[in-house]
Amino acid sequence: MGLTEQQIERYSRHIILEQVGGSGQERLLSSKVLIIGAGGLGAPVGLYLATAGVGTIGIVDFDKVDLTNLQRQIIHHTSDVGVEKVKSAENKMRAINPDITVRTYQTRVDAENISNIIRQYDFVIDGTDNFPAKFLINDACYFNRVPFSHAGILRFDGQLITVLPGETTCYRCIFNAPPPANAVPSCSQAGVLGVLAGVIGSLQATEAIKYLLGIGDLLTNTLLTYDALEMNFRAVKLNRNPNCSLCGENPQITELKDEEQVVCDLKSCKC
Amino acid sequence: MNLVINGKEKNIADSLTVSQLLVQENVKMPDMVSVELNGQILRRTEFEETILKDDDKVEFLYFMGGGCGIN
């Protein structure tokens, strides 16, 4: 398709990279990435993928912008409070880069709708904040063979892993099933340093771009953990789990289903 | 015996099970932790019966939610 003069200028710092070049930039422009969750993690991912010129970016979220989101969800501004998150995110991404197409899904993913959405994309970003969604994304990406980046953040810690379903360690290989109710606090209960979302989300965006370009080594079979207080990153090697209930030798999960939403209330939370 | 727990060397009393190590390391909610021993994820039912040996490498992997979209 060829790059326009303006595109050559806009993406010049990419094009000058040996591993990207004009052909790599064209590849990004013809790629499709889906971001599930327009929150803390989804915000930097959306902004960086838009600036990078990823041609089609889908964004899924059912929620509206709340004042408490603004401490870390850098894609939303004060004037967006009350606006649908997908709309707010779309506006910023299109303002940064009119080259790209943004598709919005004002919905919550579930076992019914997720496959039809993710099948249209080359790579999926899990930027959700709850375990049923994280397991659903893992399972749906496995059944549809769509690669994805998992991440989570809490307090001063973050973690991420890239999954090539059927080939590399999946989320269920590590965590077999969602934790019981009241076992794990959410960010709204335990707090999170806002910038954690930027650190970990930016790493997710890096993985998406590397996958699309086919360059470097992906963060597969490795859980990267980040401790902001100790300023320490650790890459924990994790082999595929032969007992994995999804991608192991005798899988018990053979179709998509919604996990029960566990709600942690502070009174009974033991953490 | 010497163990490597989350990348850090630690001297621990002998014949400890994984369950006992979780208690000793102050992991308050074992339900929120997956345990990898020498590169393999353990089944939860194996925590009680698995006795740790010198030079074992143990990783506690914590559940972490948050993209923090919903509050």
Short mmCIF file of C-alpha atoms in Angstrom, two decimals:
data_model
loop_
_atom_site.label_atom_id
_atom_site.label_comp_id
_atom_site.label_asym_id
_atom_site.label_seq_id
_atom_site.Cartn_x
_atom_site.Cartn_y
_atom_site.Cartn_z
CA MET A 1 0.00 0.00 0.00
CA GLY A 2 2.96 2.35 0.53
CA LEU A 3 3.35 5.13 3.06
CA THR A 4 2.36 8.73 2.36
CA GLU A 5 4.90 11.48 2.84
CA GLN A 6 3.17 12.51 6.01
CA GLN A 7 3.25 8.99 7.34
CA ILE A 8 6.97 8.70 6.58
CA GLU A 9 7.48 11.84 8.64
CA ARG A 10 5.15 10.80 11.46
CA TYR A 11 6.69 7.38 11.86
CA SER A 12 10.29 8.38 11.00
CA ARG A 13 11.68 7.28 14.37
CA HIS A 14 10.20 3.82 13.77
CA ILE A 15 11.20 3.62 10.14
CA ILE A 16 14.81 4.42 10.98
CA LEU A 17 14.94 1.33 13.21
CA GLU A 18 16.47 -1.58 11.35
CA GLN A 19 13.96 -4.02 12.88
CA VAL A 20 10.96 -1.92 11.81
CA GLY A 21 11.68 0.01 8.62
CA GLY A 22 9.03 1.09 6.12
CA SER A 23 7.74 -2.44 5.73
CA GLY A 24 7.36 -2.90 9.48
CA GLN A 25 5.45 0.36 9.76
CA GLU A 26 3.16 -0.71 6.94
CA ARG A 27 2.64 -3.95 8.80
CA LEU A 28 1.61 -2.09 11.94
CA LEU A 29 -0.79 0.04 9.92
CA SER A 30 -2.46 -3.10 8.59
CA SER A 31 -2.61 -4.81 12.01
CA LYS A 32 -5.52 -5.14 14.41
CA VAL A 33 -5.26 -5.16 18.19
CA LEU A 34 -8.11 -5.50 20.69
CA ILE A 35 -7.88 -3.90 24.13
CA ILE A 36 -10.28 -5.37 26.68
CA GLY A 37 -10.74 -2.82 29.45
CA ALA A 38 -10.24 0.92 28.95
CA GLY A 39 -8.92 1.36 32.48
CA GLY A 40 -5.49 1.65 34.07
CA LEU A 41 -3.74 -0.83 31.79
CA GLY A 42 -5.82 -0.19 28.68
CA ALA A 43 -5.13 3.55 28.83
CA PRO A 44 -1.38 3.54 28.08
CA VAL A 45 -1.82 0.61 25.71
CA GLY A 46 -4.41 2.54 23.70
CA LEU A 47 -2.31 5.69 23.58
CA TYR A 48 0.92 3.94 22.60
CA LEU A 49 -0.67 1.66 20.00
CA ALA A 50 -2.37 4.70 18.49
CA THR A 51 0.88 6.66 18.36
CA ALA A 52 2.64 3.60 16.92
CA GLY A 53 0.16 3.52 14.06
CA VAL A 54 -1.48 0.19 14.74
CA GLY A 55 -4.11 0.53 12.02
CA THR A 56 -7.15 -0.89 13.74
CA ILE A 57 -7.62 -0.76 17.49
CA GLY A 58 -10.69 -2.24 19.14
CA ILE A 59 -11.56 -1.22 22.67
CA VAL A 60 -14.07 -2.94 24.95
CA ASP A 61 -15.51 -1.48 28.15
CA PHE A 62 -19.03 -1.17 29.52
CA ASP A 63 -18.25 1.50 32.07
CA LYS A 64 -18.21 5.28 32.28
CA VAL A 65 -15.34 7.47 33.46
CA ASP A 66 -15.38 8.09 37.21
CA LEU A 67 -13.41 10.68 39.18
CA THR A 68 -11.48 7.91 40.99
CA ASN A 69 -10.22 6.61 37.62
CA LEU A 70 -8.22 9.73 36.84
CA GLN A 71 -5.39 8.93 39.29
CA ARG A 72 -4.08 6.32 36.83
CA GLN A 73 -6.22 6.00 33.68
CA ILE A 74 -4.28 8.52 31.62
CA ILE A 75 -6.44 8.26 28.51
CA HIS A 76 -9.37 9.90 30.36
CA HIS A 77 -9.44 13.57 31.32
CA THR A 78 -11.35 15.46 34.00
CA SER A 79 -13.85 16.65 31.40
CA ASP A 80 -14.62 13.01 30.54
CA VAL A 81 -16.14 12.14 33.92
CA GLY A 82 -19.50 10.55 33.16
CA VAL A 83 -18.60 9.80 29.52
CA GLU A 84 -18.46 6.21 28.23
CA LYS A 85 -14.88 5.01 28.59
CA VAL A 86 -14.72 3.61 25.07
CA LYS A 87 -15.88 6.96 23.67
CA SER A 88 -13.39 8.91 25.79
CA ALA A 89 -10.57 6.55 24.74
CA GLU A 90 -11.57 6.71 21.08
CA ASN A 91 -11.48 10.52 21.14
CA LYS A 92 -7.93 10.62 22.52
CA MET A 93 -6.60 7.93 20.18
CA ARG A 94 -8.11 9.59 17.12
CA ALA A 95 -6.84 13.00 18.20
CA ILE A 96 -3.32 11.62 18.53
CA ASN A 97 -3.43 9.75 15.25
CA PRO A 98 -6.17 10.25 12.65
CA ASP A 99 -4.52 7.51 10.55
CA ILE A 100 -6.04 4.76 12.63
CA THR A 101 -9.45 3.18 12.88
CA VAL A 102 -10.91 2.77 16.36
CA ARG A 103 -13.73 0.30 16.92
CA THR A 104 -15.58 0.61 20.19
CA TYR A 105 -17.54 -2.08 22.03
CA GLN A 106 -19.66 -0.63 24.82
CA THR A 107 -20.22 -3.98 26.49
CA ARG A 108 -18.88 -6.44 29.02
CA VAL A 109 -17.23 -9.51 27.50
CA ASP A 110 -18.89 -12.81 28.32
CA ALA A 111 -18.85 -16.38 27.07
CA GLU A 112 -21.52 -15.49 24.50
CA ASN A 113 -19.93 -12.51 22.80
CA ILE A 114 -16.18 -12.73 23.29
CA SER A 115 -15.25 -15.14 20.49
CA ASN A 116 -16.94 -13.08 17.79
CA ILE A 117 -15.03 -10.01 18.92
CA ILE A 118 -11.54 -11.43 19.44
CA ARG A 119 -11.55 -13.43 16.21
CA GLN A 120 -11.33 -10.18 14.27
CA TYR A 121 -7.98 -9.25 15.82
CA ASP A 122 -4.33 -10.26 15.55
CA PHE A 123 -3.52 -9.71 19.23
CA VAL A 124 -5.51 -9.11 22.41
CA ILE A 125 -4.59 -7.04 25.46
CA ASP A 126 -6.12 -8.13 28.77
CA GLY A 127 -6.54 -4.89 30.64
CA THR A 128 -9.41 -6.10 32.81
CA ASP A 129 -9.60 -5.82 36.56
CA ASN A 130 -11.38 -8.99 37.61
CA PHE A 131 -10.63 -12.69 37.59
CA PRO A 132 -13.65 -14.05 35.75
CA ALA A 133 -12.77 -11.75 32.82
CA LYS A 134 -9.11 -12.74 32.94
CA PHE A 135 -9.95 -16.46 32.82
CA LEU A 136 -12.56 -15.87 30.12
CA ILE A 137 -10.02 -14.00 27.95
CA ASN A 138 -7.45 -16.75 28.48
CA ASP A 139 -9.93 -19.48 27.53
CA ALA A 140 -11.45 -17.60 24.58
CA CYS A 141 -8.00 -16.80 23.19
CA TYR A 142 -7.10 -20.47 23.54
CA PHE A 143 -10.17 -21.76 21.72
CA ASN A 144 -9.77 -19.15 18.98
CA ARG A 145 -5.95 -19.31 18.91
CA VAL A 146 -5.50 -15.57 19.33
CA PRO A 147 -2.31 -14.49 21.13
CA PHE A 148 -2.67 -12.14 24.06
CA SER A 149 -0.93 -10.29 26.85
CA HIS A 150 -2.12 -10.87 30.41
CA ALA A 151 -1.31 -8.32 33.09
CA GLY A 152 -2.33 -7.45 36.61
CA ILE A 153 -1.42 -4.69 39.04
CA LEU A 154 -2.06 -4.25 42.75
CA ARG A 155 -0.62 -1.89 45.36
CA PHE A 156 3.05 -1.56 44.30
CA ASP A 157 3.27 -4.78 42.29
CA GLY A 158 2.61 -5.79 38.73
CA GLN A 159 2.88 -8.90 36.59
CA LEU A 160 2.56 -9.81 32.94
CA ILE A 161 2.95 -12.71 30.53
CA THR A 162 2.41 -13.15 26.82
CA VAL A 163 0.47 -16.22 25.75
CA LEU A 164 0.59 -17.92 22.36
CA PRO A 165 -2.34 -20.28 22.97
CA GLY A 166 -1.61 -23.95 22.52
CA GLU A 167 2.11 -23.23 22.22
CA THR A 168 3.17 -21.50 25.43
CA THR A 169 2.24 -21.36 29.11
CA CYS A 170 -1.28 -19.99 29.58
CA TYR A 171 -2.87 -18.18 32.51
CA ARG A 172 -4.59 -21.38 33.66
CA CYS A 173 -1.25 -23.24 33.60
CA ILE A 174 -0.23 -20.90 36.44
CA PHE A 175 -3.53 -20.17 38.15
CA ASN A 176 -5.93 -23.04 37.69
CA ALA A 177 -9.15 -21.24 38.60
CA PRO A 178 -10.30 -17.89 39.98
CA PRO A 179 -9.53 -17.39 43.66
CA PRO A 180 -12.35 -17.85 46.17
CA ALA A 181 -14.40 -14.85 47.19
CA ASN A 182 -12.64 -12.54 49.60
CA ALA A 183 -9.21 -14.04 48.96
CA VAL A 184 -7.79 -11.37 46.72
CA PRO A 185 -8.52 -7.69 47.06
CA SER A 186 -9.10 -5.51 44.02
CA CYS A 187 -7.40 -2.19 43.39
CA SER A 188 -10.40 -0.30 44.68
CA GLN A 189 -10.06 -2.11 48.00
CA ALA A 190 -6.30 -2.42 48.37
CA GLY A 191 -5.14 0.56 46.35
CA VAL A 192 -2.64 0.82 43.54
CA LEU A 193 0.11 3.27 42.73
CA GLY A 194 -1.22 4.96 39.60
CA VAL A 195 2.03 4.84 37.69
CA LEU A 196 2.06 1.03 37.96
CA ALA A 197 -0.61 0.99 35.26
CA GLY A 198 1.68 3.01 33.00
CA VAL A 199 4.69 0.76 33.59
CA ILE A 200 2.88 -2.51 33.05
CA GLY A 201 0.52 -1.26 30.32
CA SER A 202 3.48 0.10 28.36
CA LEU A 203 5.11 -3.33 28.55
CA GLN A 204 1.91 -4.91 27.22
CA ALA A 205 1.95 -2.47 24.29
CA THR A 206 5.60 -3.37 23.65
CA GLU A 207 4.71 -7.05 23.48
CA ALA A 208 1.85 -6.37 21.06
CA ILE A 209 4.12 -4.38 18.74
CA LYS A 210 6.89 -7.01 18.89
CA TYR A 211 4.37 -9.74 18.07
CA LEU A 212 2.93 -7.78 15.14
CA LEU A 213 6.40 -7.06 13.75
CA GLY A 214 7.73 -10.56 14.49
CA ILE A 215 10.81 -9.16 16.21
CA GLY A 216 12.70 -10.00 19.39
CA ASP A 217 11.78 -12.53 22.04
CA LEU A 218 8.25 -12.45 23.41
CA LEU A 219 7.54 -12.73 27.13
CA THR A 220 6.29 -16.30 26.72
CA ASN A 221 6.73 -19.10 29.28
CA THR A 222 7.85 -16.33 31.61
CA LEU A 223 5.92 -14.29 34.15
CA LEU A 224 7.54 -10.90 34.57
CA THR A 225 6.91 -9.52 38.04
CA TYR A 226 7.59 -5.94 39.07
CA ASP A 227 8.00 -4.62 42.59
CA ALA A 228 8.00 -0.83 42.51
CA LEU A 229 9.08 -0.42 46.12
CA GLU A 230 12.21 -2.51 45.59
CA MET A 231 12.42 -1.31 41.97
CA ASN A 232 12.95 -4.88 40.96
CA PHE A 233 11.88 -6.82 37.87
CA ARG A 234 12.02 -10.62 37.94
CA ALA A 235 11.45 -12.94 35.03
CA VAL A 236 10.05 -16.20 36.45
CA LYS A 237 10.38 -19.08 33.99
CA LEU A 238 7.19 -21.14 33.85
CA ASN A 239 6.90 -24.30 31.82
CA ARG A 240 3.57 -25.33 30.34
CA ASN A 241 1.65 -27.28 32.92
CA PRO A 242 0.74 -30.83 31.81
CA ASN A 243 -2.09 -30.72 34.40
CA CYS A 244 -3.52 -27.47 32.99
CA SER A 245 -7.31 -27.80 32.89
CA LEU A 246 -7.39 -25.95 29.55
CA CYS A 247 -4.26 -26.69 27.52
CA GLY A 248 -2.84 -29.68 29.45
CA GLU A 249 -2.80 -33.36 28.54
CA ASN A 250 -6.31 -34.10 29.86
CA PRO A 251 -8.24 -30.85 29.59
CA GLN A 252 -11.42 -30.57 31.64
CA ILE A 253 -12.45 -27.31 30.01
CA THR A 254 -13.73 -27.97 26.54
CA GLU A 255 -15.96 -24.99 25.95
CA LEU A 256 -16.27 -21.38 27.06
CA LYS A 257 -18.23 -20.58 30.14
CA ASP A 258 -18.47 -17.63 32.47
CA GLU A 259 -16.73 -17.95 35.81
CA GLU A 260 -18.67 -16.81 38.80
CA GLN A 261 -17.97 -13.20 39.72
CA VAL A 262 -16.45 -13.17 43.19
CA VAL A 263 -16.93 -10.05 45.17
CA CYS A 264 -14.54 -9.10 47.90
CA ASP A 265 -15.92 -6.88 50.59
CA LEU A 266 -13.46 -5.29 52.96
CA LYS A 267 -15.11 -6.55 56.12
CA SER A 268 -14.52 -10.21 55.39
CA CYS A 269 -11.38 -9.77 53.32
CA LYS A 270 -8.51 -11.42 55.12
CA CYS A 271 -5.70 -10.00 53.09
CA MET B 1 18.75 -26.63 54.10
CA ASN B 2 19.06 -23.85 51.56
CA LEU B 3 16.12 -22.87 49.43
CA VAL B 4 15.76 -20.19 46.78
CA ILE B 5 12.44 -18.50 47.42
CA ASN B 6 11.35 -15.98 44.78
CA GLY B 7 14.94 -15.57 43.72
CA LYS B 8 16.35 -15.06 47.20
CA GLU B 9 18.44 -17.64 49.05
CA LYS B 10 17.14 -18.62 52.41
CA ASN B 11 18.21 -21.07 55.10
CA ILE B 12 15.25 -23.08 56.33
CA ALA B 13 14.80 -25.95 58.79
CA ASP B 14 14.85 -29.41 57.21
CA SER B 15 11.83 -31.52 56.18
CA LEU B 16 9.37 -28.77 55.61
CA THR B 17 6.37 -29.27 53.37
CA VAL B 18 5.20 -26.64 50.92
CA SER B 19 2.18 -25.98 53.16
CA GLN B 20 4.47 -25.42 56.14
CA LEU B 21 6.70 -23.12 54.11
CA LEU B 22 3.67 -21.02 53.16
CA VAL B 23 2.91 -20.60 56.87
CA GLN B 24 6.52 -19.90 57.76
CA GLU B 25 6.84 -17.30 55.02
CA ASN B 26 3.76 -15.54 56.33
CA VAL B 27 1.62 -16.15 53.28
CA LYS B 28 -1.69 -15.35 54.92
CA MET B 29 -3.98 -16.59 52.18
CA PRO B 30 -2.50 -19.64 50.43
CA ASP B 31 -5.60 -19.57 48.22
CA MET B 32 -4.22 -16.56 46.43
CA VAL B 33 -0.85 -18.14 45.65
CA SER B 34 0.30 -20.63 43.05
CA VAL B 35 3.50 -22.46 43.87
CA GLU B 36 6.13 -23.40 41.33
CA LEU B 37 8.74 -25.91 42.52
CA ASN B 38 11.86 -26.33 40.36
CA GLY B 39 10.05 -25.20 37.24
CA GLN B 40 6.77 -27.10 37.71
CA ILE B 41 3.50 -25.69 38.99
CA LEU B 42 2.22 -27.79 41.90
CA ARG B 43 -1.37 -28.88 42.25
CA ARG B 44 -2.95 -27.40 45.33
CA THR B 45 -3.42 -30.92 46.70
CA GLU B 46 0.35 -31.42 46.50
CA PHE B 47 1.16 -28.62 48.95
CA GLU B 48 0.60 -30.87 51.99
CA GLU B 49 2.52 -33.87 50.74
CA THR B 50 5.49 -32.23 49.03
CA ILE B 51 8.59 -32.15 51.24
CA LEU B 52 11.19 -29.59 50.25
CA LYS B 53 14.81 -30.58 49.63
CA ASP B 54 18.10 -28.72 49.80
CA ASP B 55 18.61 -26.37 46.81
CA ASP B 56 14.93 -26.43 45.78
CA LYS B 57 13.77 -23.37 43.91
CA VAL B 58 10.35 -22.18 45.03
CA GLU B 59 8.30 -19.42 43.45
CA PHE B 60 5.20 -17.98 45.07
CA LEU B 61 3.06 -16.53 42.27
CA TYR B 62 0.36 -14.19 43.43
CA PHE B 63 -3.04 -13.56 41.88
CA MET B 64 -3.14 -10.00 40.67
CA GLY B 65 -6.32 -8.49 39.29
CA GLY B 66 -6.41 -4.91 38.43
CA GLY B 67 -6.41 -3.09 35.20
CA CYS B 68 -8.53 -1.18 37.63
CA GLY B 69 -11.21 -0.20 35.16
CA ILE B 70 -14.15 -0.81 37.45
CA ASN B 71 -14.46 0.76 40.83
#
